[in-house]
Amino acid sequence: MLQWLRQYRRGALPGDISAGIVVAMMMIPQGMAYALVAGLPPVAGIYASIFPPLLYALFGTSSTQSVGPMAIISLMTASSLAPLAAPGSALYGVLAAQLALLSGVVLLACGSLRIGFVANFFSRPVMSGFTIGSALVIAWGQIRTLLGGSASEPHWPSAALGVASLLLLFGARDYLAALLRACGVKPGAADIGAKLAPMFVVLGATALVPLLGLHDLGVATTGAVPAGLPGLNLAVCTGHWQRLWQPALLIGFMVFLISMSGAQALALKRGGEKLRSNRELVGLGAANIGSALSGGFPVTGSISRSAVNFAAGANTQLASILTAGLLALALVAPTGWLALLPLPTLAATIIVAVLGMLDLSTLRTAWRYDRADAAALLATAGGVLALGVEAGVVVGVALSMGALIWRASRPHIAVLGRIHGTEHFRNIDRYAAETTPALLMMRVDAGLFFGNVEAVNGRIDDELAEHPAARHLVLVLSAVNAIDTSALFALVELNASLRQRGILLHLAEVKGPVMDRLKESDLLHALSGQLFLSAAMAWDRLAGTATGRPSQHA
Amino acid sequence: MLQWLRQYRRGALPGDISAGIVVAMMMIPQGMAYALVAGLPPVAGIYASIFPPLLYALFGTSSTQSVGPMAIISLMTASSLAPLAAPGSALYGVLAAQLALLSGVVLLACGSLRIGFVANFFSRPVMSGFTIGSALVIAWGQIRTLLGGSASEPHWPSAALGVASLLLLFGARDYLAALLRACGVKPGAADIGAKLAPMFVVLGATALVPLLGLHDLGVATTGAVPAGLPGLNLAVCTGHWQRLWQPALLIGFMVFLISMSGAQALALKRGGEKLRSNRELVGLGAANIGSALSGGFPVTGSISRSAVNFAAGANTQLASILTAGLLALALVAPTGWLALLPLPTLAATIIVAVLGMLDLSTLRTAWRYDRADAAALLATAGGVLALGVEAGVVVGVALSMGALIWRASRPHIAVLGRIHGTEHFRNIDRYAAETTPALLMMRVDAGLFFGNVEAVNGRIDDELAEHPAARHLVLVLSAVNAIDTSALFALVELNASLRQRGILLHLAEVKGPVMDRLKESDLLHALSGQLFLSAAMAWDRLAGTATGRPSQHA
């Protein structure tokens, strides 16, 4: 904990300071926008950006992760709370904090149980599909705010401001960096400058509100923001625990997945930074509990913000601590201007941000490389769009798990023959290897466990049907690192059923650790055949019992 | 379809006839008992034993599977319907049939989608735990019926009859076969005779009802049974589709799992019978739809009944068709006696039957062999007991999936060295093999996919940290049968990040099908290093670039 602080090098300070300032400027409009997505007053987004990064800095392991509000998690929050309370109501705010608390507890529990490996539950195409679907849902949800009304009946002043903001932001995203470079700004600084465009567009739009009297024209603004830091307290609604657990489970899961994938991408860029998934779970859990205690809502590590943090020079979590400090200062300073922030402009920043998450390159690659993965991506995106974001998570997990089961249930199994004149045994499909009718030798290239016992049994049946003269089946276990209880039972039953059919079962090349475990079972006593140290020894002993002579195969 | 009928051998007939009669005699009390477990009038259990086996005979693949009511599926039915209707009400009966219909549709859909491989979702210990938990829940639920009241305030005549039935049934189970053998009955026939004990106990108890006037003493009986065959019709309650889908999904899943595990055990005994899981799904789906159309409830293949069917000589599905015919006859014959069947005796048959499912040998074996599997078994049983049978299925799937992910996320990875003077490369942990500082060769013994990319990345990082002089990383893909889209992205990113660190990434021994796929990707263009046909070629080319000389390892 805080290892980075004890090892802090002075040289890291300038980068941390500049990153802290840049991310704070990015965080103000972003936090407020994502609070809106979550159905909360914008100031909650600032609250959720102060304590969470401090707690993550204490417990997390990524040095440049920026923890706070994030679009998809905000969408999941809104979708979880919609059936329970009206957005904007006091109950809604209480439930949002309670959801963050429960998500934090889920994350802490998973960290304590050391089940960080569940991050492997989502394949990359499924994650991409989930992100695309969520981005479209979020963007769609902001259209009304952007236009101040429906598409057919917009509120024209709002729509004008919103669309102008949108065009400015798109322009800044695509051209500002090049423009700044052309003006002589260094490439890195130019890129970061472009990332701050939302802050300046928001400031500009806010300035326009009193100048043009937009408020009187009916343009919605954020309204009065309470000055001062959030109080630390926890109001919970005890009647709703039951109905919040399931959303909290899904949100906790996605918080972890989203944060880890971002942190991993950054760690790869830094080269050699070591993330520990169980520590990450604890860090994110603490961050969410911190958010709950300070009037926030569920938070996670944001990929895009963390990338800016890194690009702006962040070396350690000190950058995030500075960001949090600056946001706290912004709340202590006069906050009157925040009340004038026009919502159509905020909606425009949301739309531009989430459309930036529409990464179609994964789809393109998957389509070309593996059509099944592309189908999983599209199905997950479709699931989010058609059934909602929670169902989308479930669809994604189901598809990933289905793929995993499908893969695990098809182990590679080779029938072995002897390379003539050697002690080497190879797959007869790939090598000209000799076999003998009474002896069938098979090698399974995977650990034996519940997921593949049926496939192994089925293949053995098939091979025995093709080798009716076989009297000995030798399973060569050179690639088997483990045999679980299900597979143990399957071997015992295979042994018994083969014995009934007059076929002896032998095992060869059993690895040391596997043999140690098998000694704790009844298999070795019951085994109709023998144990051989090597496939060659089995051949020498059993090929001679054949009536026919070795025949050349393939 | 009906292949067994076209190939029917005359010699199979006697066995089929005797099995058909034996199973019919077993089915009458069992079907009625399991209808009670499902919360339905006993006659529904007979209805559910007529059409389902006929339809399974048409579409299924197991020759001796006996399809009909089954304790666990009945428990799941009761637990699914409990929140929706009062047991015994007309609505309850309609919903039970509707649940069978939906379960059948789920099964048919899974069969059409050819996703029979989902049978691998449950490990054997988890299935055992689920069975144990369900058996205890069912037995516990029958105590009140057995005693005619609570344990503290039993209805004495009912309790006397129930407990006497229980003792008789336990005695018959444990001693009748030996007794019959001692009287000169052949062992096989004696075993089957013992299985018919419930029928005779039920008949005897039914005879006692008028003899002792038990009904007037307050002993509950089944009550009037409508004579005649079930009409074919389908009443559905359209308001409840939504709430029945999720239970139908779980029930369909368990119907398939329970039926498959029984059919597989039998196929193993017969030796060489080929089950096709997708055809089984269709057969079970048709059976459940048949049950729905004839006033039944969800059905499955019963392991214990199928074993009796097999032991009594069943060779083909003709045995089940005869059973169905006999049950239909029983309904057409005078059914007045069925009305007098005392419920405490029926409860006793249920308790004895489900306690027979309490197979503790799996727990014992797992406890000795693999403590984690034993823990999964106990957790699943605990889940059923504490949270209910549906939650138990979810707990079981989650545990099995967790185990699968855990296993898949830890592939075996070897650092390779050259066996001196040969072209063989082996794991340096197990062989005295030479390595050179600038060259790191690693072999992953598993297909690369989303579940293990993090583990592979992590191990590569660790090895690079231990080999700081490495300038070349050769991934030997001799054991990699597939690379999915997630792993493809990971390789592209690994290539880029290694390049930044001045390390070239090479691939060796890429299999033909894997290479064909990689040609559809950008990886090969971007690869900083080279492709080698063999590890030896990579060594010859790259080991020379080292500044140090080869050093003997281990």
Short mmCIF file of N, CA and C in Angstrom, two decimals, chain A residues 385-480:
data_model
loop_
_atom_site.label_atom_id
_atom_site.label_comp_id
_atom_site.label_asym_id
_atom_site.label_seq_id
_atom_site.Cartn_x
_atom_site.Cartn_y
_atom_site.Cartn_z
N LEU A 385 -28.69 -3.20 -27.05
CA LEU A 385 -29.64 -2.29 -27.70
C LEU A 385 -31.07 -2.79 -27.52
N ALA A 386 -31.27 -4.10 -27.65
CA ALA A 386 -32.64 -4.62 -27.65
C ALA A 386 -33.15 -4.88 -26.24
N LEU A 387 -32.27 -5.35 -25.35
CA LEU A 387 -32.73 -5.81 -24.05
C LEU A 387 -32.27 -4.94 -22.89
N GLY A 388 -31.36 -4.01 -23.16
CA GLY A 388 -30.86 -3.16 -22.10
C GLY A 388 -29.47 -3.58 -21.67
N VAL A 389 -28.85 -2.69 -20.90
CA VAL A 389 -27.44 -2.84 -20.62
C VAL A 389 -27.17 -4.01 -19.67
N GLU A 390 -28.06 -4.25 -18.70
CA GLU A 390 -27.84 -5.38 -17.79
C GLU A 390 -27.95 -6.71 -18.53
N ALA A 391 -29.01 -6.82 -19.34
CA ALA A 391 -29.16 -8.05 -20.12
C ALA A 391 -27.97 -8.22 -21.04
N GLY A 392 -27.42 -7.09 -21.52
CA GLY A 392 -26.24 -7.16 -22.38
C GLY A 392 -25.05 -7.80 -21.68
N VAL A 393 -24.87 -7.48 -20.39
CA VAL A 393 -23.78 -8.11 -19.64
C VAL A 393 -24.01 -9.61 -19.57
N VAL A 394 -25.26 -9.99 -19.30
CA VAL A 394 -25.57 -11.42 -19.17
C VAL A 394 -25.36 -12.13 -20.51
N VAL A 395 -25.83 -11.50 -21.59
CA VAL A 395 -25.62 -12.07 -22.92
C VAL A 395 -24.12 -12.24 -23.19
N GLY A 396 -23.36 -11.22 -22.84
CA GLY A 396 -21.92 -11.28 -23.08
C GLY A 396 -21.25 -12.39 -22.30
N VAL A 397 -21.60 -12.51 -21.02
CA VAL A 397 -21.02 -13.58 -20.21
C VAL A 397 -21.42 -14.93 -20.79
N ALA A 398 -22.70 -15.06 -21.15
CA ALA A 398 -23.17 -16.35 -21.67
C ALA A 398 -22.43 -16.71 -22.96
N LEU A 399 -22.23 -15.73 -23.83
CA LEU A 399 -21.54 -16.02 -25.09
C LEU A 399 -20.09 -16.39 -24.84
N SER A 400 -19.43 -15.63 -23.93
CA SER A 400 -18.03 -15.95 -23.64
C SER A 400 -17.91 -17.33 -23.03
N MET A 401 -18.83 -17.63 -22.09
CA MET A 401 -18.78 -18.93 -21.43
C MET A 401 -19.10 -20.05 -22.41
N GLY A 402 -20.07 -19.78 -23.29
CA GLY A 402 -20.39 -20.78 -24.31
C GLY A 402 -19.18 -21.08 -25.17
N ALA A 403 -18.47 -20.03 -25.55
CA ALA A 403 -17.27 -20.21 -26.37
C ALA A 403 -16.22 -21.01 -25.60
N LEU A 404 -16.12 -20.71 -24.31
CA LEU A 404 -15.11 -21.39 -23.49
C LEU A 404 -15.42 -22.87 -23.35
N ILE A 405 -16.71 -23.17 -23.05
CA ILE A 405 -17.14 -24.56 -22.93
C ILE A 405 -16.95 -25.30 -24.24
N TRP A 406 -17.34 -24.65 -25.31
CA TRP A 406 -17.22 -25.24 -26.63
C TRP A 406 -15.77 -25.60 -26.92
N ARG A 407 -14.89 -24.66 -26.59
CA ARG A 407 -13.46 -24.87 -26.82
C ARG A 407 -12.94 -26.00 -25.93
N ALA A 408 -13.31 -25.90 -24.63
CA ALA A 408 -12.80 -26.89 -23.67
C ALA A 408 -13.35 -28.27 -23.97
N SER A 409 -14.54 -28.33 -24.58
CA SER A 409 -15.15 -29.63 -24.80
C SER A 409 -14.64 -30.29 -26.07
N ARG A 410 -13.69 -29.66 -26.72
CA ARG A 410 -13.11 -30.26 -27.92
C ARG A 410 -11.60 -30.36 -27.81
N PRO A 411 -11.09 -31.17 -26.90
CA PRO A 411 -9.63 -31.26 -26.75
C PRO A 411 -9.01 -31.94 -27.97
N HIS A 412 -7.77 -31.65 -28.20
CA HIS A 412 -7.06 -32.33 -29.28
C HIS A 412 -6.66 -33.73 -28.80
N ILE A 413 -7.04 -34.72 -29.59
CA ILE A 413 -6.74 -36.12 -29.23
C ILE A 413 -6.06 -36.77 -30.43
N ALA A 414 -4.93 -37.40 -30.19
CA ALA A 414 -4.18 -38.03 -31.29
C ALA A 414 -4.10 -39.53 -31.07
N VAL A 415 -4.26 -40.29 -32.16
CA VAL A 415 -3.91 -41.70 -32.11
C VAL A 415 -2.44 -41.79 -32.47
N LEU A 416 -1.68 -42.51 -31.64
CA LEU A 416 -0.23 -42.51 -31.81
C LEU A 416 0.25 -43.77 -32.51
N GLY A 417 1.31 -43.60 -33.28
CA GLY A 417 2.03 -44.73 -33.86
C GLY A 417 3.51 -44.52 -33.62
N ARG A 418 4.28 -45.60 -33.84
CA ARG A 418 5.73 -45.49 -33.61
C ARG A 418 6.42 -45.06 -34.90
N ILE A 419 7.30 -44.07 -34.76
CA ILE A 419 8.14 -43.72 -35.91
C ILE A 419 9.14 -44.87 -36.06
N HIS A 420 9.09 -45.50 -37.22
CA HIS A 420 9.82 -46.75 -37.43
C HIS A 420 11.28 -46.67 -36.98
N GLY A 421 11.66 -47.61 -36.17
CA GLY A 421 13.06 -47.71 -35.76
C GLY A 421 13.46 -46.74 -34.66
N THR A 422 12.49 -46.00 -34.11
CA THR A 422 12.83 -45.05 -33.04
C THR A 422 11.99 -45.37 -31.81
N GLU A 423 12.20 -44.58 -30.77
CA GLU A 423 11.33 -44.68 -29.61
C GLU A 423 10.34 -43.53 -29.58
N HIS A 424 10.16 -42.87 -30.70
CA HIS A 424 9.25 -41.73 -30.76
C HIS A 424 7.88 -42.16 -31.24
N PHE A 425 6.86 -41.57 -30.61
CA PHE A 425 5.48 -41.87 -30.97
C PHE A 425 4.81 -40.58 -31.40
N ARG A 426 4.12 -40.64 -32.52
CA ARG A 426 3.53 -39.42 -33.07
C ARG A 426 2.11 -39.69 -33.54
N ASN A 427 1.39 -38.59 -33.74
CA ASN A 427 0.05 -38.59 -34.31
C ASN A 427 0.07 -39.27 -35.68
N ILE A 428 -0.70 -40.36 -35.85
CA ILE A 428 -0.66 -41.07 -37.13
C ILE A 428 -1.28 -40.27 -38.27
N ASP A 429 -2.05 -39.22 -37.93
CA ASP A 429 -2.61 -38.38 -38.98
C ASP A 429 -1.54 -37.47 -39.60
N ARG A 430 -0.48 -37.25 -38.88
CA ARG A 430 0.52 -36.28 -39.36
C ARG A 430 1.83 -36.93 -39.73
N TYR A 431 2.07 -38.15 -39.22
CA TYR A 431 3.35 -38.80 -39.48
C TYR A 431 3.10 -40.20 -40.03
N ALA A 432 4.04 -40.70 -40.81
CA ALA A 432 4.00 -42.09 -41.23
C ALA A 432 4.52 -42.91 -40.05
N ALA A 433 3.58 -43.41 -39.24
CA ALA A 433 3.97 -44.11 -38.02
C ALA A 433 3.33 -45.49 -38.03
N GLU A 434 4.01 -46.48 -37.43
CA GLU A 434 3.46 -47.84 -37.48
C GLU A 434 2.55 -48.10 -36.29
N THR A 435 1.51 -48.89 -36.55
CA THR A 435 0.56 -49.28 -35.49
C THR A 435 0.41 -50.79 -35.55
N THR A 436 -0.20 -51.36 -34.52
CA THR A 436 -0.50 -52.79 -34.56
C THR A 436 -1.95 -52.99 -34.15
N PRO A 437 -2.64 -53.98 -34.76
CA PRO A 437 -4.10 -54.06 -34.61
C PRO A 437 -4.57 -54.21 -33.17
N ALA A 438 -3.82 -54.96 -32.35
CA ALA A 438 -4.32 -55.25 -31.00
C ALA A 438 -4.08 -54.10 -30.03
N LEU A 439 -3.32 -53.11 -30.45
CA LEU A 439 -2.90 -52.05 -29.54
C LEU A 439 -3.32 -50.69 -30.07
N LEU A 440 -4.10 -49.97 -29.26
CA LEU A 440 -4.52 -48.63 -29.64
C LEU A 440 -3.90 -47.66 -28.63
N MET A 441 -3.12 -46.73 -29.13
CA MET A 441 -2.47 -45.76 -28.24
C MET A 441 -3.04 -44.38 -28.55
N MET A 442 -3.52 -43.68 -27.51
CA MET A 442 -4.12 -42.37 -27.73
C MET A 442 -3.52 -41.36 -26.75
N ARG A 443 -3.33 -40.14 -27.25
CA ARG A 443 -2.80 -39.07 -26.40
C ARG A 443 -3.81 -37.92 -26.37
N VAL A 444 -4.20 -37.47 -25.18
CA VAL A 444 -5.10 -36.32 -25.04
C VAL A 444 -4.25 -35.10 -24.70
N ASP A 445 -4.35 -34.07 -25.52
CA ASP A 445 -3.51 -32.89 -25.33
C ASP A 445 -4.20 -31.83 -24.49
N ALA A 446 -4.70 -32.22 -23.34
CA ALA A 446 -5.36 -31.28 -22.43
C ALA A 446 -5.54 -31.98 -21.09
N GLY A 447 -5.61 -31.19 -20.02
CA GLY A 447 -5.95 -31.78 -18.74
C GLY A 447 -7.33 -32.42 -18.84
N LEU A 448 -7.54 -33.51 -18.11
CA LEU A 448 -8.84 -34.18 -18.15
C LEU A 448 -9.73 -33.58 -17.07
N PHE A 449 -10.91 -33.11 -17.44
CA PHE A 449 -11.83 -32.52 -16.47
C PHE A 449 -13.25 -32.58 -17.00
N PHE A 450 -14.19 -32.14 -16.17
CA PHE A 450 -15.60 -32.35 -16.51
C PHE A 450 -15.97 -31.84 -17.90
N GLY A 451 -15.28 -30.80 -18.35
CA GLY A 451 -15.64 -30.20 -19.63
C GLY A 451 -15.29 -31.04 -20.83
N ASN A 452 -14.34 -31.96 -20.70
CA ASN A 452 -13.97 -32.73 -21.89
C ASN A 452 -14.07 -34.24 -21.73
N VAL A 453 -14.57 -34.73 -20.59
CA VAL A 453 -14.64 -36.19 -20.45
C VAL A 453 -15.55 -36.82 -21.51
N GLU A 454 -16.65 -36.16 -21.85
CA GLU A 454 -17.54 -36.74 -22.85
C GLU A 454 -16.85 -36.82 -24.20
N ALA A 455 -16.11 -35.77 -24.54
CA ALA A 455 -15.41 -35.76 -25.82
C ALA A 455 -14.37 -36.88 -25.86
N VAL A 456 -13.66 -37.05 -24.75
CA VAL A 456 -12.63 -38.09 -24.70
C VAL A 456 -13.29 -39.46 -24.82
N ASN A 457 -14.36 -39.69 -24.04
CA ASN A 457 -15.09 -40.96 -24.12
C ASN A 457 -15.59 -41.22 -25.53
N GLY A 458 -16.16 -40.19 -26.14
CA GLY A 458 -16.72 -40.34 -27.48
C GLY A 458 -15.64 -40.71 -28.49
N ARG A 459 -14.50 -40.04 -28.38
CA ARG A 459 -13.42 -40.32 -29.32
C ARG A 459 -12.87 -41.73 -29.13
N ILE A 460 -12.77 -42.17 -27.87
CA ILE A 460 -12.29 -43.53 -27.59
C ILE A 460 -13.25 -44.54 -28.21
N ASP A 461 -14.56 -44.30 -28.05
CA ASP A 461 -15.56 -45.18 -28.66
C ASP A 461 -15.37 -45.25 -30.17
N ASP A 462 -15.21 -44.07 -30.78
CA ASP A 462 -15.04 -44.02 -32.24
C ASP A 462 -13.82 -44.82 -32.68
N GLU A 463 -12.72 -44.62 -31.95
CA GLU A 463 -11.48 -45.29 -32.36
C GLU A 463 -11.58 -46.79 -32.16
N LEU A 464 -12.23 -47.20 -31.06
CA LEU A 464 -12.40 -48.64 -30.83
C LEU A 464 -13.27 -49.26 -31.91
N ALA A 465 -14.26 -48.49 -32.39
CA ALA A 465 -15.10 -49.00 -33.47
C ALA A 465 -14.28 -49.17 -34.75
N GLU A 466 -13.31 -48.30 -34.94
CA GLU A 466 -12.47 -48.39 -36.14
C GLU A 466 -11.35 -49.41 -35.97
N HIS A 467 -11.06 -49.80 -34.74
CA HIS A 467 -10.00 -50.77 -34.46
C HIS A 467 -10.60 -51.96 -33.72
N PRO A 468 -11.43 -52.75 -34.40
CA PRO A 468 -12.16 -53.81 -33.69
C PRO A 468 -11.23 -54.89 -33.11
N ALA A 469 -10.00 -54.98 -33.61
CA ALA A 469 -9.09 -56.01 -33.09
C ALA A 469 -8.37 -55.54 -31.83
N ALA A 470 -8.59 -54.29 -31.41
CA ALA A 470 -7.83 -53.75 -30.28
C ALA A 470 -8.15 -54.52 -29.00
N ARG A 471 -7.11 -54.94 -28.30
CA ARG A 471 -7.28 -55.59 -27.01
C ARG A 471 -6.64 -54.77 -25.89
N HIS A 472 -5.86 -53.77 -26.28
CA HIS A 472 -5.21 -52.90 -25.30
C HIS A 472 -5.43 -51.45 -25.71
N LEU A 473 -5.89 -50.64 -24.75
CA LEU A 473 -5.96 -49.20 -25.00
C LEU A 473 -4.95 -48.54 -24.07
N VAL A 474 -3.97 -47.86 -24.64
CA VAL A 474 -2.98 -47.14 -23.83
C VAL A 474 -3.28 -45.65 -23.93
N LEU A 475 -3.62 -45.04 -22.80
CA LEU A 475 -3.78 -43.58 -22.78
C LEU A 475 -2.44 -42.97 -22.41
N VAL A 476 -1.87 -42.22 -23.33
CA VAL A 476 -0.58 -41.56 -23.09
C VAL A 476 -0.88 -40.19 -22.49
N LEU A 477 -0.54 -40.02 -21.22
CA LEU A 477 -0.96 -38.81 -20.49
C LEU A 477 0.16 -37.77 -20.39
N SER A 478 1.04 -37.74 -21.40
CA SER A 478 2.19 -36.83 -21.32
C SER A 478 1.77 -35.37 -21.29
N ALA A 479 0.60 -35.05 -21.84
CA ALA A 479 0.17 -33.64 -21.87
C ALA A 479 -0.90 -33.35 -20.82
N VAL A 480 -1.18 -34.33 -19.96
CA VAL A 480 -2.24 -34.15 -18.97
C VAL A 480 -1.64 -33.65 -17.65
#
